[in-house]
Each structure stands twice: as structure tokens, then as C-alpha cells.
mmCIF file of C-alpha atoms in Angstrom:
data_model
loop_
_atom_site.group_PDB
_atom_site.id
_atom_site.type_symbol
_atom_site.label_atom_id
_atom_site.label_comp_id
_atom_site.label_asym_id
_atom_site.label_seq_id
_atom_site.Cartn_x
_atom_site.Cartn_y
_atom_site.Cartn_z
ATOM 1 C CA MET A 201 15.740 -16.373 -10.222
ATOM 2 C CA PRO A 202 17.992 -13.846 -9.197
ATOM 3 C CA ASN A 203 17.353 -13.436 -5.836
ATOM 4 C CA ASP A 204 20.868 -12.706 -3.933
ATOM 5 C CA ASN A 205 21.233 -9.619 -2.002
ATOM 6 C CA CYS A 206 23.596 -8.129 -4.931
ATOM 7 C CA PHE A 207 19.994 -8.241 -7.537
ATOM 8 C CA ILE A 208 17.799 -6.737 -4.367
ATOM 9 C CA LEU A 209 20.146 -3.985 -3.688
ATOM 10 C CA LYS A 210 19.771 -3.136 -6.652
ATOM 11 C CA GLN A 211 15.556 -3.392 -7.225
ATOM 12 C CA LEU A 212 15.650 -1.516 -3.811
ATOM 13 C CA GLU A 213 17.137 2.219 -4.943
ATOM 14 C CA VAL A 214 13.675 4.655 -5.763
ATOM 15 C CA PRO A 215 13.043 4.353 -9.697
ATOM 16 C CA ARG A 216 14.001 7.585 -11.321
ATOM 17 C CA ARG A 217 11.563 7.018 -13.859
ATOM 18 C CA THR A 218 8.094 7.455 -14.846
ATOM 19 C CA ALA A 219 7.888 3.417 -13.120
ATOM 20 C CA ASP A 220 4.423 1.376 -14.220
ATOM 21 C CA ALA A 221 2.918 0.606 -10.946
ATOM 22 C CA VAL A 222 -0.542 -1.384 -8.776
ATOM 23 C CA LEU A 223 -2.248 -0.929 -6.468
ATOM 24 C CA ASP A 224 -3.470 -2.917 -3.870
ATOM 25 C CA THR A 225 -5.767 -1.450 -1.170
ATOM 26 C CA ASP A 226 -8.510 -2.572 1.236
ATOM 27 C CA THR A 227 -9.636 0.740 -0.122
ATOM 28 C CA PHE A 228 -13.574 0.683 2.349
ATOM 29 C CA ASN A 229 -11.703 -0.147 5.568
ATOM 30 C CA GLU A 230 -10.644 3.590 6.477
ATOM 31 C CA ILE A 231 -10.444 7.254 5.085
ATOM 32 C CA ASP A 232 -6.929 6.452 4.058
ATOM 33 C CA ASP A 233 -6.830 4.426 1.419
ATOM 34 C CA GLN A 234 -9.287 6.178 -0.409
ATOM 35 C CA PHE A 235 -6.504 9.118 -0.411
ATOM 36 C CA ALA A 236 -3.891 7.013 -1.558
ATOM 37 C CA LEU A 237 -5.950 5.680 -4.637
ATOM 38 C CA ALA A 238 -6.609 9.436 -5.579
ATOM 39 C CA TYR A 239 -2.177 9.901 -5.555
ATOM 40 C CA PHE A 240 -2.223 6.754 -6.605
ATOM 41 C CA MET A 241 -3.446 8.535 -10.056
ATOM 42 C CA ARG A 242 -2.360 11.816 -10.184
ATOM 43 C CA SER A 243 1.340 10.604 -9.704
ATOM 44 C CA PRO A 244 1.988 10.794 -13.787
ATOM 45 C CA GLU A 245 5.577 11.571 -12.865
ATOM 46 C CA ARG A 246 6.626 8.811 -11.518
ATOM 47 C CA ILE A 247 3.883 6.967 -11.497
ATOM 48 C CA THR A 248 2.248 5.306 -14.611
ATOM 49 C CA PRO A 249 -1.253 3.057 -13.180
ATOM 50 C CA ARG A 250 -1.441 -0.581 -14.975
ATOM 51 C CA ALA A 251 -4.267 -1.651 -12.289
ATOM 52 C CA ILE A 252 -5.986 -2.129 -8.977
ATOM 53 C CA TYR A 253 -6.954 -4.891 -6.933
ATOM 54 C CA ALA A 254 -9.491 -4.723 -3.854
ATOM 55 C CA ALA A 255 -8.037 -6.148 -1.813
ATOM 56 C CA PRO A 256 -10.064 -8.324 1.682
ATOM 57 C CA PHE A 257 -10.392 -6.580 4.831
ATOM 58 C CA PHE A 258 -12.327 -7.720 7.777
ATOM 59 C CA ASN A 259 -13.949 -5.684 11.306
ATOM 60 C CA SER A 260 -15.876 -3.626 12.114
ATOM 61 C CA HIS A 261 -16.967 -2.398 8.230
ATOM 62 C CA SER A 262 -17.408 -5.088 7.249
ATOM 63 C CA SER A 263 -19.064 -8.553 7.861
ATOM 64 C CA SER A 264 -16.542 -10.780 5.939
ATOM 65 C CA PRO A 265 -12.758 -10.346 4.664
ATOM 66 C CA GLU A 266 -14.972 -10.720 1.534
ATOM 67 C CA ASP A 267 -17.714 -8.711 2.496
ATOM 68 C CA GLY A 268 -14.718 -5.980 3.425
ATOM 69 C CA MET A 269 -13.327 -6.991 0.003
ATOM 70 C CA GLU A 270 -15.812 -6.096 -2.361
ATOM 71 C CA LYS A 271 -17.209 -3.132 -0.324
ATOM 72 C CA SER A 272 -13.518 -1.874 -1.499
ATOM 73 C CA TYR A 273 -14.166 -2.964 -4.787
ATOM 74 C CA ASP A 274 -17.541 -0.595 -5.261
ATOM 75 C CA GLU A 275 -14.778 2.011 -3.507
ATOM 76 C CA ILE A 276 -12.476 1.383 -5.568
ATOM 77 C CA LEU A 277 -15.207 2.066 -8.451
ATOM 78 C CA ASN A 278 -16.526 5.582 -6.362
ATOM 79 C CA ILE A 279 -12.904 7.173 -6.088
ATOM 80 C CA LEU A 280 -11.128 7.038 -10.090
ATOM 81 C CA SER A 281 -14.952 8.405 -11.330
ATOM 82 C CA LEU A 282 -14.467 10.788 -8.817
ATOM 83 C CA CYS A 283 -11.194 11.822 -10.249
ATOM 84 C CA GLY A 284 -12.978 11.229 -13.753
ATOM 85 C CA ARG A 285 -11.173 9.055 -14.716
ATOM 86 C CA ASP A 286 -13.381 6.183 -15.098
ATOM 87 C CA ASP A 287 -12.368 4.647 -17.850
ATOM 88 C CA PHE A 288 -9.589 2.969 -15.351
ATOM 89 C CA ILE A 289 -12.061 0.934 -14.634
ATOM 90 C CA PRO A 290 -11.407 -1.468 -16.762
ATOM 91 C CA ASN A 291 -8.322 -2.383 -15.028
ATOM 92 C CA VAL A 292 -9.784 -2.936 -11.755
ATOM 93 C CA PHE A 293 -9.254 -6.065 -10.348
ATOM 94 C CA LYS A 294 -11.939 -8.593 -6.967
ATOM 95 C CA GLY A 295 -9.315 -9.913 -5.029
ATOM 96 C CA SER A 296 -9.517 -13.009 -2.007
ATOM 97 C CA LYS A 297 -12.684 -13.356 -0.758
ATOM 98 C CA ASN A 298 -10.356 -15.038 2.521
ATOM 99 C CA TYR A 299 -6.481 -14.882 4.238
ATOM 100 C CA LEU A 300 -4.276 -17.562 3.264
ATOM 101 C CA PRO A 301 -5.283 -21.355 4.965
ATOM 102 C CA ASP A 302 -1.270 -21.342 4.954
ATOM 103 C CA GLU A 303 1.776 -20.756 4.221
ATOM 104 C CA LYS A 304 2.176 -22.548 0.413
ATOM 105 C CA THR A 305 -1.456 -22.572 -0.690
ATOM 106 C CA ALA A 306 -2.412 -18.991 -2.632
ATOM 107 C CA SER A 307 -6.226 -17.830 -2.062
ATOM 108 C CA ALA A 308 -7.224 -17.573 -5.684
ATOM 109 C CA SER A 309 -8.873 -14.026 -7.001
ATOM 110 C CA PRO A 310 -9.564 -12.241 -10.288
ATOM 111 C CA ALA A 311 -6.696 -9.536 -8.545
ATOM 112 C CA ALA A 312 -4.261 -12.924 -7.918
ATOM 113 C CA SER A 313 -3.775 -14.394 -11.239
ATOM 114 C CA ASP A 314 -3.514 -10.535 -12.997
ATOM 115 C CA LEU A 315 -0.533 -9.779 -10.694
ATOM 116 C CA ALA A 316 0.967 -13.910 -11.800
ATOM 117 C CA ALA A 317 0.573 -13.190 -14.823
ATOM 118 C CA ARG A 318 0.618 -9.001 -15.777
ATOM 119 C CA ALA A 319 3.966 -9.765 -13.919
ATOM 120 C CA MET A 320 5.444 -11.826 -16.928
ATOM 121 C CA ASN A 321 5.791 -8.584 -18.778
ATOM 122 C CA TYR A 322 8.367 -6.961 -17.251
ATOM 123 C CA THR A 323 11.911 -7.746 -16.653
ATOM 124 C CA PRO A 324 14.793 -7.540 -13.640
ATOM 125 C CA ASP A 325 15.605 -4.302 -16.078
ATOM 126 C CA ASN A 326 11.982 -3.216 -16.141
ATOM 127 C CA PRO A 327 9.823 -4.574 -13.291
ATOM 128 C CA LEU A 328 5.974 -3.709 -12.079
ATOM 129 C CA TYR A 329 6.470 -2.232 -8.567
ATOM 130 C CA VAL A 330 3.312 -3.448 -6.063
ATOM 131 C CA LEU A 331 1.787 -1.040 -3.835
ATOM 132 C CA ALA A 332 0.597 -2.735 -0.983
ATOM 133 C CA ILE A 333 -2.287 -0.294 1.624
ATOM 134 C CA GLY A 334 -4.681 -3.423 2.462
ATOM 135 C CA ALA A 335 -3.676 -6.999 4.229
ATOM 136 C CA ILE A 336 -1.321 -8.327 1.944
ATOM 137 C CA THR A 337 -3.273 -12.381 0.899
ATOM 138 C CA ASN A 338 -2.860 -10.498 -2.993
ATOM 139 C CA ILE A 339 0.709 -10.463 -4.176
ATOM 140 C CA ALA A 340 1.689 -13.703 -1.109
ATOM 141 C CA SER A 341 -0.840 -15.931 -3.717
ATOM 142 C CA ALA A 342 0.279 -14.518 -6.978
ATOM 143 C CA ILE A 343 4.183 -14.980 -5.435
ATOM 144 C CA LEU A 344 2.305 -19.011 -4.424
ATOM 145 C CA LEU A 345 0.438 -18.639 -7.983
ATOM 146 C CA ASN A 346 4.034 -17.864 -10.483
ATOM 147 C CA PRO A 347 6.663 -17.887 -8.137
ATOM 148 C CA GLU A 348 8.713 -16.801 -12.063
ATOM 149 C CA ILE A 349 7.613 -13.297 -10.849
ATOM 150 C CA ILE A 350 9.979 -13.080 -8.057
ATOM 151 C CA SER A 351 12.816 -11.384 -9.918
ATOM 152 C CA ARG A 352 10.003 -8.822 -11.976
ATOM 153 C CA ILE A 353 9.319 -6.739 -9.718
ATOM 154 C CA VAL A 354 9.231 -4.803 -6.630
ATOM 155 C CA VAL A 355 6.651 -5.188 -3.468
ATOM 156 C CA VAL A 356 5.571 -1.998 -1.670
ATOM 157 C CA TRP A 357 3.925 -2.569 1.511
ATOM 158 C CA LEU A 358 2.909 -0.832 4.380
ATOM 159 C CA GLY A 359 2.372 -2.904 6.683
ATOM 160 C CA GLY A 360 3.156 -4.093 10.621
ATOM 161 C CA ASN A 361 4.581 -2.032 12.698
ATOM 162 C CA SER A 362 8.529 -0.648 13.601
ATOM 163 C CA HIS A 363 11.078 -3.642 14.623
ATOM 164 C CA ASP A 364 11.130 -2.658 18.042
ATOM 165 C CA ILE A 365 7.227 -2.626 18.694
ATOM 166 C CA CYS A 366 5.909 -6.089 19.111
ATOM 167 C CA TRP A 367 2.212 -5.340 18.725
ATOM 168 C CA PRO A 368 -0.976 -5.616 16.057
ATOM 169 C CA GLU A 369 -0.969 -3.841 13.425
ATOM 170 C CA PHE A 370 -4.137 -4.207 11.184
ATOM 171 C CA ASN A 371 -2.400 -4.694 7.678
ATOM 172 C CA MET A 372 -0.303 -7.546 9.313
ATOM 173 C CA MET A 373 -2.274 -9.400 11.795
ATOM 174 C CA GLN A 374 -5.333 -9.797 9.469
ATOM 175 C CA ASP A 375 -3.839 -12.482 7.540
ATOM 176 C CA ILE A 376 -0.360 -13.233 9.007
ATOM 177 C CA ALA A 377 0.957 -16.123 6.388
ATOM 178 C CA ALA A 378 0.550 -14.180 3.391
ATOM 179 C CA ALA A 379 2.698 -11.785 4.996
ATOM 180 C CA ARG A 380 4.846 -14.151 6.149
ATOM 181 C CA VAL A 381 4.840 -15.120 2.315
ATOM 182 C CA ILE A 382 6.403 -12.173 0.730
ATOM 183 C CA PHE A 383 9.603 -11.663 3.775
ATOM 184 C CA ASN A 384 10.046 -14.921 2.773
ATOM 185 C CA SER A 385 9.947 -15.285 -0.939
ATOM 186 C CA THR A 386 13.100 -13.031 -1.271
ATOM 187 C CA VAL A 387 11.086 -10.501 -3.721
ATOM 188 C CA PRO A 388 12.575 -6.732 -3.851
ATOM 189 C CA PHE A 389 10.570 -6.143 -0.593
ATOM 190 C CA VAL A 390 10.002 -2.242 0.987
ATOM 191 C CA GLN A 391 8.033 -2.502 4.228
ATOM 192 C CA LEU A 392 6.768 0.698 5.807
ATOM 193 C CA PRO A 393 6.244 0.389 9.273
ATOM 194 C CA CYS A 394 3.019 1.743 10.242
ATOM 195 C CA CYS A 395 2.570 3.366 14.404
ATOM 196 C CA GLY A 396 6.899 4.428 14.499
ATOM 197 C CA VAL A 397 7.465 5.713 11.192
ATOM 198 C CA VAL A 398 4.155 6.242 9.289
ATOM 199 C CA SER A 399 2.041 7.028 12.352
ATOM 200 C CA HIS A 400 3.508 11.588 12.067
ATOM 201 C CA LEU A 401 1.646 11.183 8.478
ATOM 202 C CA THR A 402 -1.484 12.967 10.008
ATOM 203 C CA THR A 403 -3.188 15.982 8.918
ATOM 204 C CA THR A 404 -6.438 18.125 10.968
ATOM 205 C CA GLY A 405 -9.443 19.449 9.957
ATOM 206 C CA PRO A 406 -8.565 23.554 9.714
ATOM 207 C CA GLU A 407 -5.491 22.021 7.162
ATOM 208 C CA LEU A 408 -8.291 19.807 5.103
ATOM 209 C CA ARG A 409 -11.371 22.609 4.505
ATOM 210 C CA PHE A 410 -8.065 25.114 3.678
ATOM 211 C CA HIS A 411 -6.199 23.000 0.442
ATOM 212 C CA LEU A 412 -9.407 20.951 0.127
ATOM 213 C CA GLU A 413 -13.307 22.200 0.278
ATOM 214 C CA GLY A 414 -14.591 23.901 -2.540
ATOM 215 C CA LYS A 415 -11.703 22.841 -4.406
ATOM 216 C CA SER A 416 -12.800 19.623 -6.188
ATOM 217 C CA LYS A 417 -15.555 16.715 -5.705
ATOM 218 C CA ILE A 418 -12.250 14.119 -4.834
ATOM 219 C CA GLY A 419 -10.965 16.474 -2.042
ATOM 220 C CA ASP A 420 -14.754 17.448 -1.067
ATOM 221 C CA TYR A 421 -15.417 13.912 -0.374
ATOM 222 C CA LEU A 422 -12.236 13.748 0.766
ATOM 223 C CA CYS A 423 -11.871 16.744 3.508
ATOM 224 C CA LYS A 424 -16.254 15.469 3.841
ATOM 225 C CA LEU A 425 -15.064 11.134 5.080
ATOM 226 C CA THR A 426 -12.363 12.524 6.787
ATOM 227 C CA CYS A 427 -14.308 14.543 8.908
ATOM 228 C CA LYS A 428 -17.211 12.630 9.431
ATOM 229 C CA GLU A 429 -15.306 9.654 10.436
ATOM 230 C CA VAL A 430 -13.393 11.656 13.610
ATOM 231 C CA GLY A 431 -16.359 12.878 14.905
ATOM 232 C CA ASP A 432 -15.603 16.528 13.780
ATOM 233 C CA THR A 433 -17.775 18.597 15.940
ATOM 234 C CA GLY A 434 -14.868 21.212 16.442
ATOM 235 C CA HIS A 435 -12.133 19.325 19.272
ATOM 236 C CA VAL A 436 -8.769 19.137 18.573
ATOM 237 C CA TRP A 437 -7.972 15.964 16.354
ATOM 238 C CA SER A 438 -5.035 14.921 14.078
ATOM 239 C CA ARG A 439 -6.120 12.077 11.946
ATOM 240 C CA VAL A 440 -3.666 9.366 10.298
ATOM 241 C CA ILE A 441 -3.436 8.985 6.773
ATOM 242 C CA TRP A 442 -1.238 5.957 6.634
ATOM 243 C CA ASP A 443 -2.437 4.008 2.844
ATOM 244 C CA ILE A 444 0.327 7.887 0.878
ATOM 245 C CA SER A 445 2.614 6.418 2.172
ATOM 246 C CA VAL A 446 3.982 3.819 0.086
ATOM 247 C CA VAL A 447 3.037 6.411 -3.190
ATOM 248 C CA ALA A 448 5.475 8.677 -1.038
ATOM 249 C CA TRP A 449 8.183 6.522 -1.327
ATOM 250 C CA MET A 450 8.168 6.076 -5.580
ATOM 251 C CA LEU A 451 8.031 9.674 -5.053
ATOM 252 C CA GLY A 452 11.749 9.963 -2.827
ATOM 253 C CA LEU A 453 9.701 11.784 0.125
ATOM 254 C CA ALA A 454 11.273 9.276 2.364
ATOM 255 C CA ALA A 455 14.321 7.696 3.368
ATOM 256 C CA ASP A 456 15.178 3.485 3.858
ATOM 257 C CA ARG A 457 17.731 2.069 4.610
ATOM 258 C CA VAL A 458 19.087 -1.811 4.066
ATOM 259 C CA THR A 459 18.415 -4.263 7.144
ATOM 260 C CA ALA A 460 17.763 -8.434 6.574
ATOM 261 C CA ALA A 461 14.728 -9.143 5.894
ATOM 262 C CA PRO A 462 13.293 -10.146 9.534
ATOM 263 C CA LEU A 463 10.405 -13.097 10.247
ATOM 264 C CA PRO A 464 6.819 -12.129 11.265
ATOM 265 C CA SER A 465 5.869 -15.041 13.682
ATOM 266 C CA TYR A 466 2.217 -15.793 14.703
ATOM 267 C CA ASP A 467 2.137 -13.848 17.999
ATOM 268 C CA ASN A 468 2.314 -10.604 15.372
ATOM 269 C CA GLY A 469 5.903 -10.263 16.646
ATOM 270 C CA TYR A 470 8.975 -10.049 14.478
ATOM 271 C CA VAL A 471 11.463 -13.413 14.327
ATOM 272 C CA PHE A 472 15.050 -11.344 13.742
ATOM 273 C CA ASN A 473 17.868 -12.985 12.302
ATOM 274 C CA GLY A 474 21.135 -10.387 10.688
ATOM 275 C CA SER A 475 21.780 -13.812 8.080
ATOM 276 C CA ARG A 476 18.015 -14.158 5.862
ATOM 277 C CA HIS A 477 18.082 -11.331 3.346
ATOM 278 C CA PHE A 478 18.157 -7.822 2.553
ATOM 279 C CA MET A 479 15.351 -5.094 2.676
ATOM 280 C CA LYS A 480 14.202 -1.921 2.357
ATOM 281 C CA TYR A 481 12.981 -0.849 5.631
ATOM 282 C CA VAL A 482 11.928 3.145 6.078
ATOM 283 C CA TYR A 483 12.735 4.860 8.840
ATOM 284 C CA TRP A 484 10.853 8.283 7.991
ATOM 285 C CA LEU A 485 9.609 10.392 5.092
ATOM 286 C CA ASN A 486 8.704 14.548 4.865
ATOM 287 C CA ARG A 487 5.786 14.494 6.288
ATOM 288 C CA ASP A 488 4.936 18.447 5.111
ATOM 289 C CA GLU A 489 6.590 17.555 1.683
ATOM 290 C CA VAL A 490 4.383 14.240 1.243
ATOM 291 C CA PHE A 491 1.268 16.520 1.812
ATOM 292 C CA LYS A 492 2.023 19.577 0.205
ATOM 293 C CA ASP A 493 2.135 17.544 -3.002
ATOM 294 C CA LEU A 494 -1.306 14.973 -2.628
ATOM 295 C CA PHE A 495 -3.299 18.387 -2.485
ATOM 296 C CA ALA A 496 -1.842 20.634 -4.587
ATOM 297 C CA LYS A 497 -2.278 16.907 -6.889
ATOM 298 C CA LEU A 498 -6.507 16.605 -5.401
ATOM 299 C CA PHE A 499 -7.037 20.510 -7.098
#
């Protein structure tokens, strides 16, 4: 199985063609996953959607990781309907009910099984892109179920914070074991850190209303959802739309660099070792071009 740095670097070039991709999303967790899902479905110039996986999450919006996954599954169906893509519903799969119990044991699910099988239809020269915007449980489980897919996929994940920030980040801290599986696996991997990098992908009420309100069903829904979440009563506010960043990377709207893969630690930091395998680390996104493109696609 190819796992040397030359192979990894070749796989981590932004695709200059339309590429097959799947999206792994905890869609009911916040309001940014909904934007990302719509963006994913409406970027055919670079992305051919093949499947969507519901990821587990556990916070004030759910009673357990399983409940978060089930609510995310339902919200995926809702967003697809608002986008006029009910035809894609057979390609939506429920994900893990629990986080990984350890770094060697998969959390079995229809999503993990689908990815473990689906990726075998791809090759190193034609990989499947796996865009992940939640706890990375489903993706780690698929790799544990079938390690052979490592050379057939490229994982692009919004998770963790900037490498110089050592405080908890929601997607990573939910399932540190899964994150460690990914960082240790030598799978071609692109990380989009939250605080310190993606945190500048913000929008505001006036901007959302100007570009989305009254333009489409999905545009109205996303505008109202965001304004409701922030309690828009006329005060000054902005909201980070984190999850659109993975699609932005696929579209060439981000800047990245090569780094030796650190290892997430159970105290929510990173352990650095410059002799480890390579990965890509995104350090900047073109905020205005990302939102310009996103808004145009939500009409």
C-alpha cells in the first residue's frame, strides 16, 4: 500500500477536475453544516456528490451521540428537499451511534460500511474525496474496517484548532480516538483548523438578507436559521460559517502548506514530531471569494 511522502504529496494537490466526493456531516449541530451541504450539492464544476453520511454529535442540541446523528440524518433530508434534490436521498446513510471505544475498534454503521466498500471502486490515480465537518468517527471507522481504502481516498477535515492553539475544539474533542486514527493512518489528509484559520469565514445579518432573502427556498431557510440562532434583534453581530471551508478547499479558494502530521493528544493539544508522514495544513481562505461563490450558488 503506497504510504510514502511522495505519494501523499501527489494525492494532496487540489483537484483540477471534477472529482467524486462524499460529505460527512453533523448537520443538526449548528447552522453551518446546512450551508456546507447546500454548497457541496451545488458545486458541480469541481464536485460530483456520491454520498452523504450523518455524523454523531452530543451537545445541548442532542441527548446523546446517537440522537445527534439521527437528528442530523433528518436535517440532511430537509436540506436536500430545499435544494430540490430529493432524488439524492437514497445516497444518505446513517452514521455511528457512538464514538470509537479505542483506537483499534470501529464504531460500525451504514455510513462506515458504505465508505469502506465505496472507496474500493477508486484508485490512487482517481481517489474518492471524503469531506468531513464533524467528529471524524465514521471515517476512522471505515479505515479500521478496511485499511486498504487509505490509498484510494483523500480526507479533507474541518477539525481541531490552529497548531499553535492548545484548547479544545468541538469536532476533535468529541472523538479524540478517531482523530488519532486519522492522523496516524498515513491517509492523504488535509486539515482545516477552526480557531486561528477558518474562524475568519464570517458573515452578517445584512449580508445574508441582501444575498439570500427572497431568492430561493434554501436561501430563505439558511438566512432565517442563522438570524434566529444569533438572536438577531438589531445588535452588531457576525457568525462563522465554518463548514463551507472544506468545499472551498476543493474549489481552490484556500492556501495550504505541507507539514509533518502532529498527533492529537487526549488533553486536547497536539504532539509534534517532524519525522512523521506529511499532510496538508490550510492556513488561509479567500473569505470574499468563498462567500461570493456560495451566495451565487444558493439562488
